[in-house]
Tab-separated table of C-alpha atoms and ligand atoms in Angstrom:
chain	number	residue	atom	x	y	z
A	1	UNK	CA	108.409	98.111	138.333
A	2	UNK	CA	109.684	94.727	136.360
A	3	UNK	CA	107.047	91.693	136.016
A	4	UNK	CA	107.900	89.033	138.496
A	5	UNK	CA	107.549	85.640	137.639
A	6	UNK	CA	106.281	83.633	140.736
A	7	UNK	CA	108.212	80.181	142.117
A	8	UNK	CA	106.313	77.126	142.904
A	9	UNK	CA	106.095	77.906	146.261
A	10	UNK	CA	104.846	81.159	145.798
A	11	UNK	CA	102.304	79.891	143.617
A	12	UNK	CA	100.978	77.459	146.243
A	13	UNK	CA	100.022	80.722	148.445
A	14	UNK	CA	98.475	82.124	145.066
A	15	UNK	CA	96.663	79.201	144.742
A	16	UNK	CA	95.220	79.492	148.673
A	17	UNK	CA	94.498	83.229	148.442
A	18	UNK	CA	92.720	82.777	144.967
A	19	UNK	CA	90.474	79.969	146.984
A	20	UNK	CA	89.874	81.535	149.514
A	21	UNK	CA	88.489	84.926	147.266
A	22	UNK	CA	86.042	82.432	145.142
A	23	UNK	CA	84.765	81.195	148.680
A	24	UNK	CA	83.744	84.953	149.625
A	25	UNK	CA	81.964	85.312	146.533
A	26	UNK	CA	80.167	81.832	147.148
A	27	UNK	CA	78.996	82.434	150.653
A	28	UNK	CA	77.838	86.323	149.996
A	29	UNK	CA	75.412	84.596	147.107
A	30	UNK	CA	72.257	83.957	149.111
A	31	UNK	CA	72.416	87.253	151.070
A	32	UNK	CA	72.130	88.737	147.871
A	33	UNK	CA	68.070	89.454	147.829
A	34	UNK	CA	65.918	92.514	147.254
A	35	UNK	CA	65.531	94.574	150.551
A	36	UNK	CA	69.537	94.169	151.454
A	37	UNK	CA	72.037	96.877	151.842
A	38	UNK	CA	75.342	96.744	150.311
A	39	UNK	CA	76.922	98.118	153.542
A	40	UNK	CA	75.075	94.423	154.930
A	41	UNK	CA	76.853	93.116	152.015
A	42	UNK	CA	80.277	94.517	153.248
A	43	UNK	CA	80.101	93.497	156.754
A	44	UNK	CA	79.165	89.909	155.774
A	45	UNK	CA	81.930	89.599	154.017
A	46	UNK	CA	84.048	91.530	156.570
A	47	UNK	CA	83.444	89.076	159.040
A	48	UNK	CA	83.635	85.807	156.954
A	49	UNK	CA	87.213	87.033	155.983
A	50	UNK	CA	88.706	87.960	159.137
A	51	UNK	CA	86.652	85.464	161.740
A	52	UNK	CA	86.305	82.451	159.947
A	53	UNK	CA	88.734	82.513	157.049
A	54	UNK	CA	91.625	84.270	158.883
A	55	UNK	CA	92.333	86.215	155.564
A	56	UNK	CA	93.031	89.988	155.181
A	57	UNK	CA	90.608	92.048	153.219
A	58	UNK	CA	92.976	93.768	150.988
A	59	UNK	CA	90.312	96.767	149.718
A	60	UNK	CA	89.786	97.960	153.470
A	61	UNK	CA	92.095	101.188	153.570
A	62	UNK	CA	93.879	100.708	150.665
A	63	UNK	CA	94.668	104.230	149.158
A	64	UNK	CA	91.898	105.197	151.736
A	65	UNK	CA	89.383	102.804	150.510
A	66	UNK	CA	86.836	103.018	153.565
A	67	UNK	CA	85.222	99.170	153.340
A	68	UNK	CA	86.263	95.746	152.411
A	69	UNK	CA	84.480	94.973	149.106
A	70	UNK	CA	83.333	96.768	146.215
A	71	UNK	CA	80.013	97.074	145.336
A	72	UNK	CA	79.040	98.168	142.027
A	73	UNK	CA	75.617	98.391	141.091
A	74	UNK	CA	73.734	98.753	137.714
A	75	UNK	CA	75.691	102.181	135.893
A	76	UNK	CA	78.443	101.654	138.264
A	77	UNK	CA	81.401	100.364	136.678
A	78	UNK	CA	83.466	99.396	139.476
A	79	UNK	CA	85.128	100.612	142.919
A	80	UNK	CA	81.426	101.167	144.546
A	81	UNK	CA	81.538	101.870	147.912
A	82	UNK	CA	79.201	99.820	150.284
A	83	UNK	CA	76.511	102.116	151.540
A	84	UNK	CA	72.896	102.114	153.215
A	85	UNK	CA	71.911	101.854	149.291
A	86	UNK	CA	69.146	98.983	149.764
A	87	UNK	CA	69.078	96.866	146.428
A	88	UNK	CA	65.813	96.067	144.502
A	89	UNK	CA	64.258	93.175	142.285
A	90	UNK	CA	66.330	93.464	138.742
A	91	UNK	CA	69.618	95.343	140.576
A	92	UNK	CA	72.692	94.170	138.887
A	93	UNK	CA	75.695	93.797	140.659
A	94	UNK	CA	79.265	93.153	140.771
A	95	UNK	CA	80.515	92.564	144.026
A	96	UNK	CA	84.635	92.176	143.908
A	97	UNK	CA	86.916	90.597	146.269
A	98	UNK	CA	90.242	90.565	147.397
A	99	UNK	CA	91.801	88.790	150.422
A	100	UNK	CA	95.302	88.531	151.638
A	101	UNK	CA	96.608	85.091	152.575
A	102	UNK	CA	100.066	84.510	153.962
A	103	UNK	CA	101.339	88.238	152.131
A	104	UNK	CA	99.766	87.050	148.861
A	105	UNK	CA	96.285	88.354	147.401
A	106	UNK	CA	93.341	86.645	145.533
A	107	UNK	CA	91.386	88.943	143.231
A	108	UNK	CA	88.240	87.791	141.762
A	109	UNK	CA	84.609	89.201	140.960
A	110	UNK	CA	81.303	88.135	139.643
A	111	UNK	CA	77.957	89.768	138.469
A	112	UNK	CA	74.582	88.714	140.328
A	113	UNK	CA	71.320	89.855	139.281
A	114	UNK	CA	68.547	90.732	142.445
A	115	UNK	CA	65.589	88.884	142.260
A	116	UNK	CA	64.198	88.301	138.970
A	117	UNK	CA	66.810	89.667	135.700
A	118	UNK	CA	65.878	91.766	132.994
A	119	UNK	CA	66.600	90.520	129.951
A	120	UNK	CA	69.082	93.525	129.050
A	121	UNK	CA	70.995	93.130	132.209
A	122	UNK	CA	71.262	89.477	131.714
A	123	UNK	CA	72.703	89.881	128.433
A	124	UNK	CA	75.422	92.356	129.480
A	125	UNK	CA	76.017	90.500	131.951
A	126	UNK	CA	77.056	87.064	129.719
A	127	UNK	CA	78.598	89.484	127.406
A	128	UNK	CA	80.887	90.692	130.092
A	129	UNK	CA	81.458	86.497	131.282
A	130	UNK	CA	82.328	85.882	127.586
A	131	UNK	CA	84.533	88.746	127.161
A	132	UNK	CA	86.491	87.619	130.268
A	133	UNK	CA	86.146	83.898	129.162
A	134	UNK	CA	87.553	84.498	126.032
A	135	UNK	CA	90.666	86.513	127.424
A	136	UNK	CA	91.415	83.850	129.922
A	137	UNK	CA	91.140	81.113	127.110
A	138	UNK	CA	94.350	82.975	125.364
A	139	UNK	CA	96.850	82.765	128.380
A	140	UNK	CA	99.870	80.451	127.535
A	141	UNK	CA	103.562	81.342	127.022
A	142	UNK	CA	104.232	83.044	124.035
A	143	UNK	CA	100.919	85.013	123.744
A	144	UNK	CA	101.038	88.964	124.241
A	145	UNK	CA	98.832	90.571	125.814
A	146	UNK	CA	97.968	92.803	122.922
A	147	UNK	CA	96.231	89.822	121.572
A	148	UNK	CA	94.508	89.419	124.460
A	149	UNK	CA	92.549	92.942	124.509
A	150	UNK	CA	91.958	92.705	120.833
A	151	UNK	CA	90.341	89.729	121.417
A	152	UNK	CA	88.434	91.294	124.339
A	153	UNK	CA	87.226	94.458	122.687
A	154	UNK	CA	86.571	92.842	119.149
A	155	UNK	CA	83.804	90.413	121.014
A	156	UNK	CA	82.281	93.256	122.925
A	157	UNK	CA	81.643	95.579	120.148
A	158	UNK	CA	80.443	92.748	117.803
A	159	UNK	CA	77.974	92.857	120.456
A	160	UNK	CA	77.603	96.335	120.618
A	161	UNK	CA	78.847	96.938	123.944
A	162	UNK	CA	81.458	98.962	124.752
A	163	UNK	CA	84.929	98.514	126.943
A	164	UNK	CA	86.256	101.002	129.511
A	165	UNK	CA	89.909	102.225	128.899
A	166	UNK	CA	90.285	104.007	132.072
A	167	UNK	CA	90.796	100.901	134.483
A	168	UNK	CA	92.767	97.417	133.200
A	169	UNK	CA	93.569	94.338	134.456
A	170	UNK	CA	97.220	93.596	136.686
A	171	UNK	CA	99.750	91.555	137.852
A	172	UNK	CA	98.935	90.341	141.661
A	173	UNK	CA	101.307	88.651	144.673
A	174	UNK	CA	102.689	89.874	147.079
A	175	UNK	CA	101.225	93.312	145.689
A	176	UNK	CA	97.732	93.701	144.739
A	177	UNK	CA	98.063	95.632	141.672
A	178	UNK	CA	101.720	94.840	140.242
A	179	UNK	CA	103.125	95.525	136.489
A	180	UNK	CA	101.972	94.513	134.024
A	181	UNK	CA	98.932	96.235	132.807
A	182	UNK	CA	96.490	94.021	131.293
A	183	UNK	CA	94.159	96.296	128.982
A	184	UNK	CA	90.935	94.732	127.712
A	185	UNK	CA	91.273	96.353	124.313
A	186	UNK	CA	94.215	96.784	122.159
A	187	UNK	CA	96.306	96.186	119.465
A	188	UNK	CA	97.273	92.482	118.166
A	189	UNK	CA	100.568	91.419	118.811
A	190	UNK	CA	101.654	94.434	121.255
A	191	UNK	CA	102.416	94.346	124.692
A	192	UNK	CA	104.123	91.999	127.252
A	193	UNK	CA	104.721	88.758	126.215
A	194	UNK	CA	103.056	86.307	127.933
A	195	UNK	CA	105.987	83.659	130.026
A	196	UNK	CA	105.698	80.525	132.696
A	197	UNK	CA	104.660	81.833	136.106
A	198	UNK	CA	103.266	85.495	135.796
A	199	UNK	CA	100.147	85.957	137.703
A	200	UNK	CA	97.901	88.332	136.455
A	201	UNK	CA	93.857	90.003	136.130
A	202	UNK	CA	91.800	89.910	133.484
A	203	UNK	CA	88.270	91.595	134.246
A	204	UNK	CA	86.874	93.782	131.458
A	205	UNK	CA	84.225	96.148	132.483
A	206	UNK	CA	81.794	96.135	129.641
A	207	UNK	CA	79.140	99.064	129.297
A	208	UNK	CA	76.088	98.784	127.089
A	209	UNK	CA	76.196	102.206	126.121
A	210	UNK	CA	79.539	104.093	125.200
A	211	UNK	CA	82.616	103.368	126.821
A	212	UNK	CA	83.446	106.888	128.759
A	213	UNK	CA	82.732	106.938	132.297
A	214	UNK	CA	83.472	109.422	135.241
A	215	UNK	CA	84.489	109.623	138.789
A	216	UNK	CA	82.186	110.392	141.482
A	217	UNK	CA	82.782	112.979	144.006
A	218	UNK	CA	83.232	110.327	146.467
A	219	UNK	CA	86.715	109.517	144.824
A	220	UNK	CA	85.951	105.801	143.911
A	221	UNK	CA	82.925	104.962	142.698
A	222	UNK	CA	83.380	104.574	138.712
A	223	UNK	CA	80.263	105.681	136.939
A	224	UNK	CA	78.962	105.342	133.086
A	225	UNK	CA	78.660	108.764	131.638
A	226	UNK	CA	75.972	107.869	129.715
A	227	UNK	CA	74.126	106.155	132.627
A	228	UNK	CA	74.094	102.795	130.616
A	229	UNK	CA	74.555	99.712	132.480
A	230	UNK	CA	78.144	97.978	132.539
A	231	UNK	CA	79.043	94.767	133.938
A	232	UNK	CA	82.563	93.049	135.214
A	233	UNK	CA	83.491	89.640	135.632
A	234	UNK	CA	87.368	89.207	137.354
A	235	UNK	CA	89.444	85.976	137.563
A	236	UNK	CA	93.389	85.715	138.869
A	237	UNK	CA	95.311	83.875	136.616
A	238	UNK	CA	98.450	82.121	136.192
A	239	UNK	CA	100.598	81.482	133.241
A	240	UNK	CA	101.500	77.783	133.132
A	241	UNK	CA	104.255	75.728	130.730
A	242	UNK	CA	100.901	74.896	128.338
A	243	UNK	CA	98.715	77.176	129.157
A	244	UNK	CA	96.530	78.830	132.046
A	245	UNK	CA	95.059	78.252	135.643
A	246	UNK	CA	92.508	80.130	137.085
A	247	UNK	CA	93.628	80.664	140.815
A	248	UNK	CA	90.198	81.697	142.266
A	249	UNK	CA	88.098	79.417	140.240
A	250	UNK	CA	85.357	77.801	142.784
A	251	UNK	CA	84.608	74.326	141.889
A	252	UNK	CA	80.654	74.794	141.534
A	253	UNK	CA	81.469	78.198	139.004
A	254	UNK	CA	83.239	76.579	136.715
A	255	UNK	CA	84.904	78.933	133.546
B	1	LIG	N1	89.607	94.682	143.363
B	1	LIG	C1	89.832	95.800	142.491
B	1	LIG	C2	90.616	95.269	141.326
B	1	LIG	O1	90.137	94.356	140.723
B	1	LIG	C3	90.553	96.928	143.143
B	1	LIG	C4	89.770	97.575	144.197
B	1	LIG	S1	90.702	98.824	144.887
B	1	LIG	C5	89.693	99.332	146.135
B	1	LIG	O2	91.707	95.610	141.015
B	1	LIG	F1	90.398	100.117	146.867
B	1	LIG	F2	88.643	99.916	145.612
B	1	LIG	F3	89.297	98.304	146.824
B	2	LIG	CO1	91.813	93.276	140.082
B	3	LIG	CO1	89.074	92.981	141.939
């Protein structure tokens, strides 16, 4: 499948869908309180997407997934499946979003912490921001992504976290995971070269253990090996003349 690069008008609908994701995240924030069950979580956010948004949440059956967010909490790395799992004070989680508006998707997700943090959460969890930060940072035309993943995995491990291999970043439109790959480790100077209008991921999962993770029996829900927490942080992006713009960006979370 060939990288295609996205026309002004197509980026218009990028940037609505990308909106409209960051607006998910910000109304789901207060719910977010000891004593609250994902599955609450989901349905939340189920019916702020269809009823009042008018969007399409892009998770709900896709490759069977059976909900319409993704809940990952503390070891969970990503692709947790809402459930009657009630969160506590110090939970972390990552709760990920991704709507359809007008045939194009907006991907984007964020950590929270439950209550009151723990100081070793809260440190993964800006280790994860600044891993994703710094990625972002890189995007202009000329850049290739190789650079981008060395940059990635160079800051986590200085901070002696780790980054999953198993599950990357991607081109997003009209699909919601297109070509290319984006890796959050890597090799400098590899890869796709970045070019004007590509629209891609970036949203390292960062462990603070070792790297490896496994698969739960339920299919989807991505697990440390090692137990240790990870956290995620997940922006769209797009590849301007100059430089970058984050599509799902909300005005009061600013990079
Ligand atoms: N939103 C995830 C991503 O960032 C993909 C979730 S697939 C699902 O690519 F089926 F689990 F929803
Ligand atoms: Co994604
Ligand atoms: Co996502």
């Amino acid at each position: 499948m060939a990288i295609t690069l996205k026309s002004a008008a197509e980026i218009d609908k990028m940037r609505i869908a990308g909106r409209l994701a960051a607006d998910v995240l910000k109304m789901i924030e207060p719910h977010i309180v000891p004593g609250v069950t994902t599955d609450r979580l989901d349905e939340i956010c189920h019916d702020y997407m269809v009823n009042v948004q008018q969007t399409i949440p892009a998770p709900l059956n896709y490759r069977g997934f059976p909900k319409s967010i993704c809940t990952s909490v503390n070891h969970q790395v990503c692709h947790g499946i809402p459930s009657s799992k009630v969160l506590k004070n110090g939970d972390m989680i990552n709760i990920d979003i991704t709507v359809i508006k007008d045939e194009y998707h907006g991907d984007t997700s964020r950590m929270f912490v439950v209550g009151k943090p723990k100081i070793q959460a809260q440190r993964l969890a800006q280790v994860a921001y600044d891993c994703m930060k710094i990625g972002i940072e890189m995007i202009k035309p000329g850049v290739a992504l190789g650079d981008i993943g060395f940059a990635i995995q160079t800051y986590a491990e200085k901070n002696r976290c780790s980054i999953v291999r198993e599950y990357c970043g991607h081109g997003i439109g009209k699909g919601f995971h297109e070509d290319p790959q984006v890796l959050h480790y890597g090799k400098a100077g590899t890869g796709v070269v970045l070019e004007p209008g590509m629209t891609f991921t970036i949203e390292p999962m960062v462990n603070l253990g070792k790297r490896h993770v496994k698969l739960l029996p339920d299919d989807w829900t991505v697990v440390t090996k090692d137990r240790s927490l990870s956290a995620q942080w997940e922006h769209t992006n797009l590849v301007t003349d100059y430089g970058f713009e984050i599509l799902t960006e909300h005005p009061d979370w600013p990079l």
